[in-house]
């Protein structure tokens, strides 16, 4: 029932006599006072004055959260995502990975990204090795900006790049990413990536994915020419046993272009490579 | 479980239904005086008087077939039923045996600010091993509840029923009296859940739209309409199937701590008036409650008596309480059925003349989907999506509704008006603005609009007594409910709690609190320490509420008179929303 009824005056008497110093120390208050039913609250009555005690009340009027915070909306989250961990079989099979780890709150995050391929048939050489450390900050409802460094670490000569990119959700939930890179010796590069999750059933997901790489200048040491160097695309069908554990099968197609195509030829690689893949997608 | 889709394997069924035999002992009502449902080892105890000893302990419970840790109060989940008496001064010694800080909040109770129990804001919290003594006068009566207001403790069982007997003669007469606490139990750690939804906001949505639903929609509505509709949601990066997160994919729904398989039972004798006090102590779940075969008379809402309303069904938002009277006319069992709003599971109990009886469990209703009207898009009424009982079209397809849902069937939608006042700018924390908002108090809510049942709406509630403060409001405080579902950030006016300070008001000031919901989720907004009087066309018989459910694209206003100084929380009661920032304080300064 609403705010007490007829007997409320009597109740209020009990209330006043029953108050101990620590509970009357509640700051200025209209409470406790009789609130008769069907009548106007008497706001003209001087409010109860404060008395000494625990000091709780004086603090509760000061500051947003005098004793800390009632919630943790700046909590730190951590996730590790292994997007691709797959064998690409065919003539000269290899293992490819593409992963990222992030930690941070809603606005400030550190990302570590790693991708590369391990060529079991080619003396265990690691190629396409690409590691990035980035600071990530949301800039709009769907996009984040990322800035940091990239280091090409594999069996080839290392290269260091400054990286600046955006990553986010484009129309219709396409996850897209575009990053420009500048190396210490005046080379520029661009990488784009896009993928989409098409739910065939609640657990079966078809994911088209496409990555492109572009370079401003030739770098013979790393086997890249100027212009569009390669496209790597895939179509993967995964089964989400849980959201965090999903094996998949699919096809991947890689194609080299321009100067890169020539260099790949020289080094005896294939410029046009369609493969069957099987792998696993994991996240924590 | 029916229509459960592909997530429900045998194991899953066991999980959702829980353990049979747990707390299955029937609650035995006493003969003459209104009896309260108690007894049985798994049932909460019932405590009376004006001095109470409560302790929070980490214990192991088994609600799902697997053991899991819980934050129990006095050794049970839910905690004991507390009975207070209006006019008493109550003293509660709360001992914290948890390994972390806690604070027990008395939900809906008018009291001095430091007694309200919100750690960090109103007091330092109760440290591990410490006992804190709450002491305050009780100036109200009715059905309430209490719960931990710290972290995610409430999700793991730290809640219980609070019943305050009126000082004078009770207005409501009943032969039997049963509190019915609904909750969403999860094994495991809620922090992991929070982490999961931060990474993937659809983590627990196993009813999302697929290639299959695209094909069936295209067959029904035509390919181009279906494509257009998908594109318009895709443009917003929103999924109309995501109504709640988490869902029954995670939860087992409990009645008084008992999973559906345990069949918690309340007894009656033919001809008796039975009072059922529904309390939603869930972390995030809304329920649609019905008792097939019985009409429910809603008599008491949020601790206040209301003019009786006869209904077949009612939706109870998180943290709300609704008391109903039922009068069984047949000597048989009746199922108390509380399906979640998502239709991903249900809580179930039985009302029966004898223990051990069961009645049929109804199928769950078709699952609602969000419509463009929920997004606050300007639409002709006939274009608004809604669910149909036959499940042929469950909302969502724009423009196609005209074929399946005649305008005449739609009830209560008020004219829309442009949402102009202070629209928060689109930002990292604001995914959308509802362009057209409306008074939707006359609608029972998504999924219930078109069922052939009488469903309670907020527009129907009338307080028994005229309001105690007849003054018109001196000013209006407008808050937009905002969020970004993809980032799982929630707030008011595009800001999280930690980014803005309190809203200042004066003691005794009369003001209007107005909410505009810019998100596609419903939010139960709770104000501590004072009442909110809902402006629902009832004149001075406005219902007094402690929590207001704000539907998507709704514009709702309430009148408030602060009764005590201090910083009072104003927050969405969906646990994962408020922990993510949908929290403000109303600082009541001395007049
Ligand atoms: Cu919310």
Coordinates of C-alpha atoms and ligand atoms in Angstrom, one line a residue, chain B residues 490 521-525 572-574 577-578 582, ligand 1:
Chain B
X490 CA 24.6 1.2 -22.8
X521 CA 15.7 -3.2 -26.5
X522 CA 13.1 -2.8 -23.7
X523 CA 14.7 -1.4 -20.6
X524 CA 13.2 -1.6 -17.1
X525 CA 14.3 1.6 -15.5
X572 CA 18.3 0.0 -16.2
X573 CA 17.7 -3.2 -14.1
X574 CA 19.0 -5.5 -16.9
X577 CA 23.1 -3.2 -19.3
X578 CA 23.6 -1.4 -16.1
X582 CA 23.1 2.4 -18.2
Ligands
LIG1 CU1 18.6 -2.0 -20.3

